[in-house]
mmCIF file of C-alpha atoms in Angstrom:
data_model
loop_
_atom_site.group_PDB
_atom_site.id
_atom_site.type_symbol
_atom_site.label_atom_id
_atom_site.label_comp_id
_atom_site.label_asym_id
_atom_site.label_seq_id
_atom_site.Cartn_x
_atom_site.Cartn_y
_atom_site.Cartn_z
ATOM 1 C CA MET A 1159 3.609 183.951 -85.836
ATOM 2 C CA ALA A 1160 5.671 181.973 -86.580
ATOM 3 C CA TYR A 1161 8.284 178.943 -84.686
ATOM 4 C CA LEU A 1162 11.294 179.581 -83.522
ATOM 5 C CA PRO A 1163 13.648 177.736 -85.016
ATOM 6 C CA VAL A 1164 14.961 175.564 -82.533
ATOM 7 C CA GLU A 1165 18.524 175.721 -83.265
ATOM 8 C CA HIS A 1166 18.555 179.335 -82.600
ATOM 9 C CA GLY A 1167 17.501 177.930 -78.722
ATOM 10 C CA PHE A 1168 20.166 175.093 -79.098
ATOM 11 C CA ILE A 1169 23.226 177.909 -80.533
ATOM 12 C CA LEU A 1170 22.222 180.296 -77.285
ATOM 13 C CA ALA A 1171 21.880 177.363 -74.975
ATOM 14 C CA ALA A 1172 25.364 176.542 -75.781
ATOM 15 C CA ILE A 1173 27.069 179.700 -75.706
ATOM 16 C CA LEU A 1174 26.191 180.395 -71.967
ATOM 17 C CA PHE A 1175 26.862 176.678 -71.467
ATOM 18 C CA VAL A 1176 30.440 177.276 -72.825
ATOM 19 C CA THR A 1177 30.578 180.907 -70.949
ATOM 20 C CA GLY A 1178 29.568 179.673 -67.379
ATOM 21 C CA LEU A 1179 31.987 176.790 -67.939
ATOM 22 C CA ALA A 1180 34.892 179.063 -68.817
ATOM 23 C CA GLY A 1181 33.953 180.428 -65.840
ATOM 24 C CA VAL A 1182 34.644 177.472 -63.786
ATOM 25 C CA LEU A 1183 37.703 176.183 -65.568
ATOM 26 C CA VAL A 1184 39.335 179.845 -64.831
ATOM 27 C CA ARG A 1185 38.552 182.000 -61.566
ATOM 28 C CA ARG A 1186 39.428 181.003 -58.702
ATOM 29 C CA ASN A 1187 36.973 182.918 -56.365
ATOM 30 C CA ILE A 1188 34.914 180.385 -54.963
ATOM 31 C CA ILE A 1189 31.261 182.346 -54.722
ATOM 32 C CA PHE A 1190 32.609 183.406 -59.334
ATOM 33 C CA ILE A 1191 32.420 179.414 -59.403
ATOM 34 C CA LEU A 1192 29.396 179.008 -57.824
ATOM 35 C CA MET A 1193 27.665 181.852 -60.121
ATOM 36 C CA SER A 1194 29.215 179.765 -63.358
ATOM 37 C CA ILE A 1195 27.236 176.991 -61.955
ATOM 38 C CA GLU A 1196 24.179 178.752 -62.065
ATOM 39 C CA ILE A 1197 24.772 179.539 -65.490
ATOM 40 C CA MET A 1198 25.701 175.858 -66.637
ATOM 41 C CA LEU A 1199 22.697 175.161 -64.948
ATOM 42 C CA ASN A 1200 20.429 177.865 -66.912
ATOM 43 C CA ALA A 1201 21.795 176.877 -70.143
ATOM 44 C CA ALA A 1202 20.517 173.391 -69.395
ATOM 45 C CA GLY A 1203 17.352 174.869 -68.334
ATOM 46 C CA LEU A 1204 17.160 176.663 -71.568
ATOM 47 C CA ALA A 1205 17.490 174.031 -74.268
ATOM 48 C CA PHE A 1206 14.714 171.700 -72.101
ATOM 49 C CA ILE A 1207 12.376 175.244 -72.003
ATOM 50 C CA SER A 1208 13.441 175.483 -76.600
ATOM 51 C CA ALA A 1209 13.406 171.449 -77.179
ATOM 52 C CA GLY A 1210 9.804 171.572 -75.390
ATOM 53 C CA SER A 1211 8.788 174.525 -77.270
ATOM 54 C CA ARG A 1212 9.323 172.948 -80.445
ATOM 55 C CA TRP A 1213 7.281 170.097 -80.160
ATOM 56 C CA GLY A 1214 4.682 172.074 -77.876
ATOM 57 C CA GLN A 1215 4.263 169.731 -75.512
ATOM 58 C CA PRO A 1216 4.653 171.112 -71.209
ATOM 59 C CA ASP A 1217 8.073 168.231 -70.854
ATOM 60 C CA GLY A 1218 10.782 170.381 -70.889
ATOM 61 C CA GLN A 1219 9.079 173.249 -68.648
ATOM 62 C CA VAL A 1220 9.012 170.087 -66.014
ATOM 63 C CA MET A 1221 11.944 169.403 -66.702
ATOM 64 C CA TYR A 1222 13.500 173.176 -65.877
ATOM 65 C CA ILE A 1223 11.307 172.986 -62.505
ATOM 66 C CA PHE A 1224 13.159 169.948 -61.827
ATOM 67 C CA ILE A 1225 16.387 171.565 -63.005
ATOM 68 C CA LEU A 1226 14.969 175.039 -60.577
ATOM 69 C CA ALA A 1227 14.665 172.553 -57.511
ATOM 70 C CA MET A 1228 17.650 170.894 -57.716
ATOM 71 C CA ALA A 1229 20.123 174.518 -58.273
ATOM 72 C CA GLY A 1230 17.657 175.605 -55.174
ATOM 73 C CA ALA A 1231 19.130 172.845 -53.085
ATOM 74 C CA GLU A 1232 22.447 172.494 -54.548
ATOM 75 C CA VAL A 1233 23.244 176.631 -53.815
ATOM 76 C CA SER A 1234 22.170 176.375 -50.546
ATOM 77 C CA VAL A 1235 24.602 173.313 -50.130
ATOM 78 C CA GLY A 1236 27.191 175.822 -52.107
ATOM 79 C CA LEU A 1237 26.562 178.433 -49.394
ATOM 80 C CA GLY A 1238 26.757 177.087 -46.849
ATOM 81 C CA LEU A 1239 30.404 175.691 -47.258
ATOM 82 C CA VAL A 1240 31.374 179.008 -48.889
ATOM 83 C CA LEU A 1241 30.861 180.022 -44.983
ATOM 84 C CA ARG A 1242 32.922 177.041 -43.908
ATOM 85 C CA PHE A 1243 35.148 177.469 -46.409
ATOM 86 C CA TYR A 1244 35.584 181.246 -45.337
ATOM 87 C CA HIS A 1245 35.756 180.800 -41.360
ATOM 88 C CA LEU A 1246 38.304 177.940 -42.339
ATOM 89 C CA PHE A 1247 41.086 179.384 -44.592
ATOM 90 C CA ARG A 1248 40.013 182.974 -44.705
ATOM 91 C CA THR A 1249 39.987 183.307 -47.514
ATOM 92 C CA LEU A 1250 37.594 182.749 -50.920
ATOM 93 C CA ASP A 1251 40.388 181.020 -53.221
ATOM 94 C CA ALA A 1252 39.591 177.945 -54.455
ATOM 95 C CA ASP A 1253 43.215 176.576 -54.682
ATOM 96 C CA GLU A 1254 43.938 177.111 -50.698
ATOM 97 C CA ALA A 1255 41.344 173.669 -50.462
ATOM 98 C CA SER A 1256 43.664 171.944 -53.139
ATOM 99 C CA ARG A 1257 45.447 169.742 -50.275
ATOM 100 C CA MET A 1258 43.330 167.331 -48.148
ATOM 101 C CA LYS A 1259 44.485 165.245 -45.323
ATOM 102 C CA GLY A 1260 45.994 162.265 -44.830
ATOM 103 C CA MET B 1488 8.130 187.143 -81.794
ATOM 104 C CA GLU B 1489 11.543 186.737 -82.535
ATOM 105 C CA TYR B 1490 12.704 190.089 -82.577
ATOM 106 C CA LEU B 1491 12.305 189.488 -78.743
ATOM 107 C CA PHE B 1492 14.567 186.491 -78.667
ATOM 108 C CA TYR B 1493 17.060 187.379 -80.736
ATOM 109 C CA ILE B 1494 17.071 191.010 -78.175
ATOM 110 C CA SER B 1495 17.187 189.164 -74.944
ATOM 111 C CA GLY B 1496 19.371 186.968 -76.323
ATOM 112 C CA ALA B 1497 22.230 188.957 -77.032
ATOM 113 C CA ALA B 1498 21.382 191.178 -73.778
ATOM 114 C CA ALA B 1499 21.685 187.204 -71.978
ATOM 115 C CA VAL B 1500 25.081 186.552 -73.637
ATOM 116 C CA ILE B 1501 26.159 190.186 -73.416
ATOM 117 C CA SER B 1502 26.019 190.574 -69.235
ATOM 118 C CA THR B 1503 26.606 186.429 -68.675
ATOM 119 C CA PHE B 1504 30.315 187.135 -69.969
ATOM 120 C CA MET B 1505 30.080 190.847 -68.007
ATOM 121 C CA VAL B 1506 29.656 188.215 -64.670
ATOM 122 C CA ILE B 1507 32.752 186.499 -65.500
ATOM 123 C CA ILE B 1508 34.963 188.709 -66.433
ATOM 124 C CA GLN B 1509 33.960 191.096 -63.156
ATOM 125 C CA THR B 1510 36.259 191.510 -60.191
ATOM 126 C CA LYS B 1511 33.905 192.079 -57.649
ATOM 127 C CA ALA B 1512 31.844 189.434 -56.482
ATOM 128 C CA VAL B 1513 28.497 192.154 -56.459
ATOM 129 C CA HIS B 1514 29.167 193.322 -59.470
ATOM 130 C CA ALA B 1515 29.268 190.088 -60.891
ATOM 131 C CA LEU B 1516 25.802 189.243 -59.405
ATOM 132 C CA LEU B 1517 23.903 192.678 -60.916
ATOM 133 C CA TYR B 1518 25.066 191.295 -64.430
ATOM 134 C CA LEU B 1519 23.693 188.186 -63.446
ATOM 135 C CA ILE B 1520 20.568 188.770 -62.593
ATOM 136 C CA VAL B 1521 20.315 190.525 -65.899
ATOM 137 C CA SER B 1522 21.726 188.030 -67.103
ATOM 138 C CA LEU B 1523 18.516 185.403 -65.779
ATOM 139 C CA LEU B 1524 16.128 188.278 -66.707
ATOM 140 C CA SER B 1525 16.913 188.281 -70.111
ATOM 141 C CA VAL B 1526 16.844 184.213 -70.177
ATOM 142 C CA ALA B 1527 13.763 184.793 -68.755
ATOM 143 C CA LEU B 1528 12.612 187.136 -71.358
ATOM 144 C CA VAL B 1529 14.275 183.881 -74.180
ATOM 145 C CA PHE B 1530 11.575 181.440 -72.420
ATOM 146 C CA PHE B 1531 8.563 183.818 -72.942
ATOM 147 C CA SER B 1532 9.176 184.486 -76.199
ATOM 148 C CA PHE B 1533 9.716 179.938 -76.435
ATOM 149 C CA GLY B 1534 6.477 180.484 -75.222
ATOM 150 C CA ALA B 1535 6.836 179.251 -71.046
ATOM 151 C CA PRO B 1536 5.354 182.000 -69.267
ATOM 152 C CA PHE B 1537 5.054 180.223 -66.569
ATOM 153 C CA VAL B 1538 8.712 179.001 -66.011
ATOM 154 C CA ALA B 1539 9.131 182.709 -67.389
ATOM 155 C CA ALA B 1540 7.590 184.309 -64.290
ATOM 156 C CA LEU B 1541 9.692 180.807 -62.059
ATOM 157 C CA GLU B 1542 12.772 181.990 -63.357
ATOM 158 C CA VAL B 1543 11.437 185.335 -61.890
ATOM 159 C CA ILE B 1544 10.880 184.712 -58.950
ATOM 160 C CA ILE B 1545 12.788 181.553 -57.907
ATOM 161 C CA TYR B 1546 16.029 182.371 -59.119
ATOM 162 C CA ALA B 1547 16.564 186.279 -59.719
ATOM 163 C CA GLY B 1548 14.580 186.529 -56.609
ATOM 164 C CA ALA B 1549 15.019 183.293 -53.842
ATOM 165 C CA ILE B 1550 18.709 182.241 -54.277
ATOM 166 C CA MET B 1551 20.023 185.299 -55.629
ATOM 167 C CA VAL B 1552 19.159 187.042 -52.466
ATOM 168 C CA LEU B 1553 21.135 183.920 -50.860
ATOM 169 C CA PHE B 1554 23.895 184.799 -53.148
ATOM 170 C CA VAL B 1555 23.580 188.847 -52.038
ATOM 171 C CA PHE B 1556 23.184 187.405 -48.191
ATOM 172 C CA VAL B 1557 26.486 185.030 -48.386
ATOM 173 C CA ILE B 1558 28.393 188.143 -50.218
ATOM 174 C CA MET B 1559 27.173 190.786 -46.865
ATOM 175 C CA MET B 1560 28.098 188.299 -44.535
ATOM 176 C CA LEU B 1561 31.866 187.960 -45.828
ATOM 177 C CA ASN B 1562 32.499 191.700 -46.108
ATOM 178 C CA LEU B 1563 32.407 192.476 -42.408
ATOM 179 C CA GLY B 1564 35.006 194.312 -41.233
ATOM 180 C CA PRO B 1565 36.438 197.827 -41.207
ATOM 181 C CA GLU B 1566 37.071 198.286 -44.813
ATOM 182 C CA ALA B 1567 33.521 197.509 -45.392
ATOM 183 C CA ALA B 1568 32.525 201.060 -45.038
ATOM 184 C CA GLU B 1569 34.155 202.423 -47.966
ATOM 185 C CA GLU B 1570 33.917 199.282 -49.536
ATOM 186 C CA GLU B 1571 30.018 200.203 -49.418
ATOM 187 C CA LYS B 1572 30.231 203.841 -50.392
ATOM 188 C CA LYS B 1573 32.009 202.549 -54.032
ATOM 189 C CA LEU B 1574 29.784 199.902 -54.329
ATOM 190 C CA ILE B 1575 27.028 202.297 -54.315
ATOM 191 C CA SER B 1576 28.547 204.428 -57.151
ATOM 192 C CA ALA B 1577 27.156 205.338 -60.268
ATOM 193 C CA ARG B 1578 29.543 204.048 -63.014
ATOM 194 C CA MET B 1579 28.709 200.592 -61.716
ATOM 195 C CA TRP B 1580 25.263 200.511 -62.382
ATOM 196 C CA ILE B 1581 25.230 202.279 -65.579
ATOM 197 C CA GLY B 1582 26.096 198.706 -67.651
ATOM 198 C CA PRO B 1583 22.871 196.739 -65.729
ATOM 199 C CA SER B 1584 20.615 199.624 -66.266
ATOM 200 C CA ILE B 1585 21.362 199.892 -70.103
ATOM 201 C CA LEU B 1586 21.169 196.105 -70.376
ATOM 202 C CA ALA B 1587 17.753 195.630 -67.945
ATOM 203 C CA ALA B 1588 16.203 199.029 -69.796
ATOM 204 C CA ILE B 1589 16.412 197.243 -73.110
ATOM 205 C CA LEU B 1590 15.295 194.111 -71.670
ATOM 206 C CA LEU B 1591 11.732 196.714 -70.624
ATOM 207 C CA ALA B 1592 10.761 198.024 -73.389
ATOM 208 C CA VAL B 1593 11.603 194.981 -75.708
ATOM 209 C CA LEU B 1594 8.997 193.140 -73.461
ATOM 210 C CA ILE B 1595 6.740 196.912 -73.939
ATOM 211 C CA TYR B 1596 7.165 196.815 -77.083
ATOM 212 C CA THR B 1597 5.795 192.822 -77.475
ATOM 213 C CA LEU B 1598 3.119 193.218 -74.854
ATOM 214 C CA THR B 1599 1.477 196.370 -76.652
ATOM 215 C CA ARG B 1600 2.783 195.215 -79.737
ATOM 216 C CA THR B 1601 0.518 191.813 -80.404
ATOM 217 C CA GLY B 1602 -1.537 189.384 -78.301
ATOM 218 C CA THR B 1603 0.567 186.946 -77.430
ATOM 219 C CA ILE B 1604 -2.040 185.738 -74.993
ATOM 220 C CA ALA B 1605 -4.040 183.914 -78.073
ATOM 221 C CA ASN B 1606 -0.875 182.695 -79.372
ATOM 222 C CA PRO B 1607 -1.359 178.697 -79.780
ATOM 223 C CA LEU B 1608 2.086 178.219 -79.204
ATOM 224 C CA ILE B 1609 1.845 178.936 -75.634
ATOM 225 C CA VAL B 1610 2.292 176.120 -73.050
ATOM 226 C CA GLY B 1611 0.765 177.652 -70.089
ATOM 227 C CA PRO B 1612 0.319 176.719 -66.129
ATOM 228 C CA LYS B 1613 -2.245 174.479 -66.890
ATOM 229 C CA GLU B 1614 -0.527 171.707 -69.206
ATOM 230 C CA VAL B 1615 2.170 172.110 -66.752
ATOM 231 C CA GLY B 1616 1.000 171.251 -63.930
ATOM 232 C CA MET B 1617 -1.120 168.235 -65.487
ATOM 233 C CA ALA B 1618 2.216 166.906 -66.607
ATOM 234 C CA LEU B 1619 4.189 167.230 -63.440
ATOM 235 C CA TYR B 1620 1.454 165.656 -60.864
ATOM 236 C CA GLY B 1621 0.312 163.352 -63.472
ATOM 237 C CA PRO B 1622 3.239 161.035 -65.490
ATOM 238 C CA TYR B 1623 5.840 163.092 -63.657
ATOM 239 C CA LEU B 1624 4.393 162.702 -60.250
ATOM 240 C CA ILE B 1625 7.761 160.775 -58.420
ATOM 241 C CA GLY B 1626 9.757 163.205 -60.172
ATOM 242 C CA VAL B 1627 7.806 165.693 -58.093
ATOM 243 C CA GLU B 1628 8.527 163.507 -54.409
ATOM 244 C CA LEU B 1629 12.187 162.808 -55.744
ATOM 245 C CA ALA B 1630 12.575 166.904 -56.038
ATOM 246 C CA SER B 1631 11.722 166.807 -52.253
ATOM 247 C CA ILE B 1632 13.656 164.705 -51.520
ATOM 248 C CA LEU B 1633 16.740 166.590 -53.134
ATOM 249 C CA LEU B 1634 15.075 169.886 -50.810
ATOM 250 C CA LEU B 1635 14.509 168.572 -47.635
ATOM 251 C CA ALA B 1636 18.717 166.957 -48.347
ATOM 252 C CA GLY B 1637 19.833 170.365 -48.903
ATOM 253 C CA MET B 1638 18.302 171.256 -46.342
ATOM 254 C CA VAL B 1639 19.232 169.351 -43.895
ATOM 255 C CA GLY B 1640 22.661 169.442 -45.405
ATOM 256 C CA ALA B 1641 22.391 173.734 -45.348
ATOM 257 C CA TYR B 1642 21.852 173.370 -41.679
ATOM 258 C CA HIS B 1643 24.290 171.131 -40.581
ATOM 259 C CA LEU B 1644 27.181 173.410 -42.856
ATOM 260 C CA GLY B 1645 26.003 176.342 -41.331
ATOM 261 C CA ARG B 1646 25.767 175.406 -37.270
ATOM 262 C CA GLY B 1647 29.286 176.768 -36.625
ATOM 263 C CA ARG B 1648 32.327 175.413 -35.501
ATOM 264 C CA ARG B 1649 31.643 174.943 -31.789
ATOM 265 C CA TYR B 1650 28.845 172.292 -32.089
ATOM 266 C CA GLY B 1651 30.982 170.301 -34.862
ATOM 267 C CA GLY B 1652 31.018 166.852 -35.123
ATOM 268 C CA PRO B 1653 33.969 164.328 -35.589
ATOM 269 C CA GLY B 1654 36.775 164.842 -37.722
ATOM 270 C CA GLU B 1655 36.449 169.033 -38.484
ATOM 271 C CA GLY B 1656 37.719 171.859 -36.600
ATOM 272 C CA GLU B 1657 40.903 170.293 -34.987
#
């Protein structure tokens, strides 16, 4: 059983990250934007895991656990914001909230 | 274990691409769950079974349940009933089901064919726990503070308008 080449893990992480970034930039539904942010966080975690497995150290997995905790906090606040946004604007279009007050 | 990485990586790319081109949020959520499962298999192929389990439990379990709750709360209304019928139609389940079946097949093939437990490249839960509560203890404390802040923020945002503080609801 050979080492998986760490570059392939990085390439996969980069593809997933760019896909999520395109989702954030292209989609205007705020739930899709949140999902794309989750994809990007997951891709960053994949980069950590592949780098950690290259040297056989647990540090990459520890960093992934921190990313997981951050994603949990982020998605709870984000979905709370989505609910408040929908009650305020009656839509999920992020461009509706492009103007600030004042 | 290379084929496990490449097959599940291809499944991850396909399902992630399908997430961002869907028009309905529930269908995108199905593909997102498949994407997270395939990334969990990628973690498994990199010799990180503990993190793969965490990915399935926390990401594909808890966080996706939050998404499902919010989408269900936003779908309330008289037109939600026939919307549900369209969502349950079998055609939308084919793509995620095929991808998930591929992932299951490759996982079963790996588990039955190779004794992965004896792989010295695996960094198991014991090493991760020793590192997490050893040199990274301050990170654990900071993560707990972050989760507390997230909980307080979500509670404040979800309280509703009539309890609204200054600067909202006018």
